[in-house]
PDB file of C-alpha atoms in Angstrom:
ATOM      1  CA  UNK A   1     121.614 104.105 105.696  1.00  0.00           C
ATOM      2  CA  UNK A   2     119.716 107.017 107.250  1.00  0.00           C
ATOM      3  CA  UNK A   3     118.338 108.055 103.833  1.00  0.00           C
ATOM      4  CA  UNK A   4     117.310 104.483 103.063  1.00  0.00           C
ATOM      5  CA  UNK A   5     115.535 104.191 106.423  1.00  0.00           C
ATOM      6  CA  UNK A   6     113.744 107.519 105.864  1.00  0.00           C
ATOM      7  CA  UNK A   7     112.675 106.435 102.366  1.00  0.00           C
ATOM      8  CA  UNK A   8     111.383 103.072 103.640  1.00  0.00           C
ATOM      9  CA  UNK A   9     109.549 104.797 106.492  1.00  0.00           C
ATOM     10  CA  UNK A  10     107.928 107.230 104.052  1.00  0.00           C
ATOM     11  CA  UNK A  11     106.938 104.350 101.753  1.00  0.00           C
ATOM     12  CA  UNK A  12     105.406 102.524 104.714  1.00  0.00           C
ATOM     13  CA  UNK A  13     103.491 105.631 105.832  1.00  0.00           C
ATOM     14  CA  UNK A  14     102.198 106.156 102.323  1.00  0.00           C
ATOM     15  CA  UNK A  15     101.051 102.546 102.038  1.00  0.00           C
ATOM     16  CA  UNK A  16      99.251 102.719 105.404  1.00  0.00           C
ATOM     17  CA  UNK A  17      97.527 105.975 104.475  1.00  0.00           C
ATOM     18  CA  UNK A  18      96.452 104.633 101.072  1.00  0.00           C
ATOM     19  CA  UNK A  19      95.102 101.457 102.678  1.00  0.00           C
ATOM     20  CA  UNK A  20      93.201 103.533 105.238  1.00  0.00           C
ATOM     21  CA  UNK A  21      91.548 105.668 102.554  1.00  0.00           C
ATOM     22  CA  UNK A  22      90.629 102.569 100.539  1.00  0.00           C
ATOM     23  CA  UNK A  23      89.096 100.830 103.559  1.00  0.00           C
ATOM     24  CA  UNK A  24      87.351 103.985 104.801  1.00  0.00           C
ATOM     25  CA  UNK A  25      85.936 104.642 101.333  1.00  0.00           C
ATOM     26  CA  UNK A  26      84.558 101.114 100.997  1.00  0.00           C
ATOM     27  CA  UNK A  27      82.945 101.104 104.444  1.00  0.00           C
ATOM     28  CA  UNK A  28      81.533 104.629 104.232  1.00  0.00           C
ATOM     29  CA  UNK A  29      80.075 104.131 100.751  1.00  0.00           C
ATOM     30  CA  UNK A  30      78.397 100.929 101.922  1.00  0.00           C
ATOM     31  CA  UNK A  31      77.036 102.732 104.966  1.00  0.00           C
ATOM     32  CA  UNK A  32      75.724 105.651 102.902  1.00  0.00           C
ATOM     33  CA  UNK A  33      73.991 103.310 100.452  1.00  0.00           C
ATOM     34  CA  UNK A  34      72.058 101.635 103.216  1.00  0.00           C
ATOM     35  CA  UNK A  35      71.482 104.814 105.245  1.00  0.00           C
ATOM     36  CA  UNK A  36      69.986 106.663 102.281  1.00  0.00           C
ATOM     37  CA  UNK A  37      67.299 103.962 102.018  1.00  0.00           C
ATOM     38  CA  UNK A  38      66.287 104.509 105.650  1.00  0.00           C
ATOM     39  CA  UNK A  39      66.133 108.268 105.097  1.00  0.00           C
ATOM     40  CA  UNK A  40      64.156 107.761 101.874  1.00  0.00           C
ATOM     41  CA  UNK A  41      61.585 105.575 103.618  1.00  0.00           C
ATOM     42  CA  UNK A  42      61.161 108.093 106.440  1.00  0.00           C
ATOM     43  CA  UNK A  43      60.763 110.916 103.895  1.00  0.00           C
ATOM     44  CA  UNK A  44      58.131 108.994 101.931  1.00  0.00           C
ATOM     45  CA  UNK A  45      56.241 108.394 105.196  1.00  0.00           C
ATOM     46  CA  UNK A  46      56.623 112.092 106.119  1.00  0.00           C
ATOM     47  CA  UNK A  47      58.529 111.348 109.348  1.00  0.00           C
ATOM     48  CA  UNK A  48      61.150 114.113 109.739  1.00  0.00           C
ATOM     49  CA  UNK A  49      61.460 113.332 113.471  1.00  0.00           C
ATOM     50  CA  UNK A  50      62.626 109.831 112.604  1.00  0.00           C
ATOM     51  CA  UNK A  51      65.279 111.230 110.246  1.00  0.00           C
ATOM     52  CA  UNK A  52      66.425 113.636 112.949  1.00  0.00           C
ATOM     53  CA  UNK A  53      66.717 110.706 115.364  1.00  0.00           C
ATOM     54  CA  UNK A  54      68.806 108.762 112.813  1.00  0.00           C
ATOM     55  CA  UNK A  55      71.113 111.741 112.381  1.00  0.00           C
ATOM     56  CA  UNK A  56      71.524 112.359 116.108  1.00  0.00           C
ATOM     57  CA  UNK A  57      72.368 108.694 116.667  1.00  0.00           C
ATOM     58  CA  UNK A  58      74.836 108.573 113.778  1.00  0.00           C
ATOM     59  CA  UNK A  59      76.698 111.751 114.755  1.00  0.00           C
ATOM     60  CA  UNK A  60      77.587 110.131 118.098  1.00  0.00           C
ATOM     61  CA  UNK A  61      79.856 107.699 116.215  1.00  0.00           C
ATOM     62  CA  UNK A  62      83.524 108.603 116.218  1.00  0.00           C
ATOM     63  CA  UNK A  63      84.499 110.448 113.068  1.00  0.00           C
ATOM     64  CA  UNK A  64      81.039 111.599 112.004  1.00  0.00           C
ATOM     65  CA  UNK A  65      81.218 115.383 112.148  1.00  0.00           C
ATOM     66  CA  UNK A  66      77.941 116.414 110.566  1.00  0.00           C
ATOM     67  CA  UNK A  67      75.029 114.884 108.678  1.00  0.00           C
ATOM     68  CA  UNK A  68      72.646 116.995 106.611  1.00  0.00           C
ATOM     69  CA  UNK A  69      69.531 116.487 104.521  1.00  0.00           C
ATOM     70  CA  UNK A  70      69.179 119.007 101.734  1.00  0.00           C
ATOM     71  CA  UNK A  71      65.968 119.513  99.770  1.00  0.00           C
ATOM     72  CA  UNK A  72      65.943 119.647  95.936  1.00  0.00           C
ATOM     73  CA  UNK A  73      66.041 123.465  96.052  1.00  0.00           C
ATOM     74  CA  UNK A  74      69.331 123.382  97.997  1.00  0.00           C
ATOM     75  CA  UNK A  75      68.001 124.285 101.454  1.00  0.00           C
ATOM     76  CA  UNK A  76      69.236 122.339 104.497  1.00  0.00           C
ATOM     77  CA  UNK A  77      66.125 120.839 106.071  1.00  0.00           C
ATOM     78  CA  UNK A  78      67.730 118.703 108.799  1.00  0.00           C
ATOM     79  CA  UNK A  79      71.253 118.892 110.194  1.00  0.00           C
ATOM     80  CA  UNK A  80      73.075 117.596 113.228  1.00  0.00           C
ATOM     81  CA  UNK A  81      74.413 121.161 113.537  1.00  0.00           C
ATOM     82  CA  UNK A  82      71.229 123.109 114.213  1.00  0.00           C
ATOM     83  CA  UNK A  83      72.925 126.342 113.061  1.00  0.00           C
ATOM     84  CA  UNK A  84      72.886 124.951 109.508  1.00  0.00           C
ATOM     85  CA  UNK A  85      69.177 124.111 109.405  1.00  0.00           C
ATOM     86  CA  UNK A  86      67.308 126.390 107.037  1.00  0.00           C
ATOM     87  CA  UNK A  87      70.387 127.794 105.265  1.00  0.00           C
ATOM     88  CA  UNK A  88      71.173 127.518 101.585  1.00  0.00           C
ATOM     89  CA  UNK A  89      73.586 124.574 101.457  1.00  0.00           C
ATOM     90  CA  UNK A  90      75.946 126.277  98.994  1.00  0.00           C
ATOM     91  CA  UNK A  91      76.369 129.295 101.284  1.00  0.00           C
ATOM     92  CA  UNK A  92      78.521 127.154 103.572  1.00  0.00           C
ATOM     93  CA  UNK A  93      79.346 123.933 101.709  1.00  0.00           C
ATOM     94  CA  UNK A  94      80.534 122.927  98.212  1.00  0.00           C
ATOM     95  CA  UNK A  95      77.710 122.759  95.681  1.00  0.00           C
ATOM     96  CA  UNK A  96      79.163 119.747  93.846  1.00  0.00           C
ATOM     97  CA  UNK A  97      77.992 117.573  96.743  1.00  0.00           C
ATOM     98  CA  UNK A  98      74.391 118.236  95.666  1.00  0.00           C
ATOM     99  CA  UNK A  99      75.043 117.454  92.006  1.00  0.00           C
ATOM    100  CA  UNK A 100      76.058 113.814  92.419  1.00  0.00           C
ATOM    101  CA  UNK A 101      73.852 111.198  90.763  1.00  0.00           C
ATOM    102  CA  UNK A 102      75.172 108.289  92.838  1.00  0.00           C
ATOM    103  CA  UNK A 103      76.797 107.827  96.244  1.00  0.00           C
ATOM    104  CA  UNK A 104      79.879 110.081  96.242  1.00  0.00           C
ATOM    105  CA  UNK A 105      83.084 109.999  98.304  1.00  0.00           C
ATOM    106  CA  UNK A 106      85.855 112.603  98.369  1.00  0.00           C
ATOM    107  CA  UNK A 107      88.928 111.770 100.436  1.00  0.00           C
ATOM    108  CA  UNK A 108      89.856 115.330 101.332  1.00  0.00           C
ATOM    109  CA  UNK A 109      89.820 115.748 105.092  1.00  0.00           C
ATOM    110  CA  UNK A 110      87.271 115.654 106.478  1.00  0.00           C
ATOM    111  CA  UNK A 111      85.905 113.125 104.009  1.00  0.00           C
ATOM    112  CA  UNK A 112      82.886 114.357 102.061  1.00  0.00           C
ATOM    113  CA  UNK A 113      80.055 111.982 101.242  1.00  0.00           C
ATOM    114  CA  UNK A 114      76.765 112.615  99.510  1.00  0.00           C
ATOM    115  CA  UNK A 115      73.974 110.504  98.117  1.00  0.00           C
ATOM    116  CA  UNK A 116      70.803 111.403  96.254  1.00  0.00           C
ATOM    117  CA  UNK A 117      67.574 110.510  98.013  1.00  0.00           C
ATOM    118  CA  UNK A 118      65.160 109.484  95.281  1.00  0.00           C
ATOM    119  CA  UNK A 119      61.653 108.209  94.848  1.00  0.00           C
ATOM    120  CA  UNK A 120      60.650 106.316  91.708  1.00  0.00           C
ATOM    121  CA  UNK A 121      59.884 109.525  89.817  1.00  0.00           C
ATOM    122  CA  UNK A 122      61.921 112.354  91.388  1.00  0.00           C
ATOM    123  CA  UNK A 123      64.776 113.421  93.613  1.00  0.00           C
ATOM    124  CA  UNK A 124      63.586 114.055  97.157  1.00  0.00           C
ATOM    125  CA  UNK A 125      66.842 115.580  98.328  1.00  0.00           C
ATOM    126  CA  UNK A 126      70.479 114.845  99.072  1.00  0.00           C
ATOM    127  CA  UNK A 127      72.047 113.226 102.105  1.00  0.00           C
ATOM    128  CA  UNK A 128      75.443 114.722 102.997  1.00  0.00           C
ATOM    129  CA  UNK A 129      77.943 113.594 105.616  1.00  0.00           C
ATOM    130  CA  UNK A 130      81.315 114.934 106.720  1.00  0.00           C
ATOM    131  CA  UNK A 131      83.583 112.353 108.331  1.00  0.00           C
ATOM    132  CA  UNK A 132      86.971 112.837 109.995  1.00  0.00           C
ATOM    133  CA  UNK A 133      89.056 109.658 109.638  1.00  0.00           C
ATOM    134  CA  UNK A 134      91.004 108.234 112.533  1.00  0.00           C
ATOM    135  CA  UNK A 135      94.730 108.889 112.578  1.00  0.00           C
ATOM    136  CA  UNK A 136      96.596 105.596 112.321  1.00  0.00           C
ATOM    137  CA  UNK A 137     100.130 106.934 112.372  1.00  0.00           C
ATOM    138  CA  UNK A 138     101.726 109.587 114.556  1.00  0.00           C
ATOM    139  CA  UNK A 139     102.667 112.777 112.786  1.00  0.00           C
ATOM    140  CA  UNK A 140     106.130 112.861 111.300  1.00  0.00           C
ATOM    141  CA  UNK A 141     108.282 115.768 110.192  1.00  0.00           C
ATOM    142  CA  UNK A 142     107.301 115.022 106.568  1.00  0.00           C
ATOM    143  CA  UNK A 143     103.486 115.216 107.258  1.00  0.00           C
TER     144      UNK A 143
END
């Protein structure tokens, strides 16, 4: 009976965690798709202060750890962590985030998201976000 209960509990935990990742992925991808358009418009209008304001507002939301804008050469131009502004992105973060051709989501924790910022004829940069998901279940001995 104890083994059956433990197995059922583990199955339940797994189902909850899978549902959380699925829901988080859907919501975050939708958010990135719309957010990248706002960043694109501000870039095309040469308004970096507006982008910085967007980032500073977004990072106040629970779970958002850092938001970065990386130029086509791989340099961080705007970041919610001012220590990362001006660095080569790949010196601190995984380069595959800059190579994505569409909105990208990786469910490792924290979640990694990136989206190309494009104009009609070229890539203007890449929007990157790191997001720590909420914990829905208390830790168990098997976690």
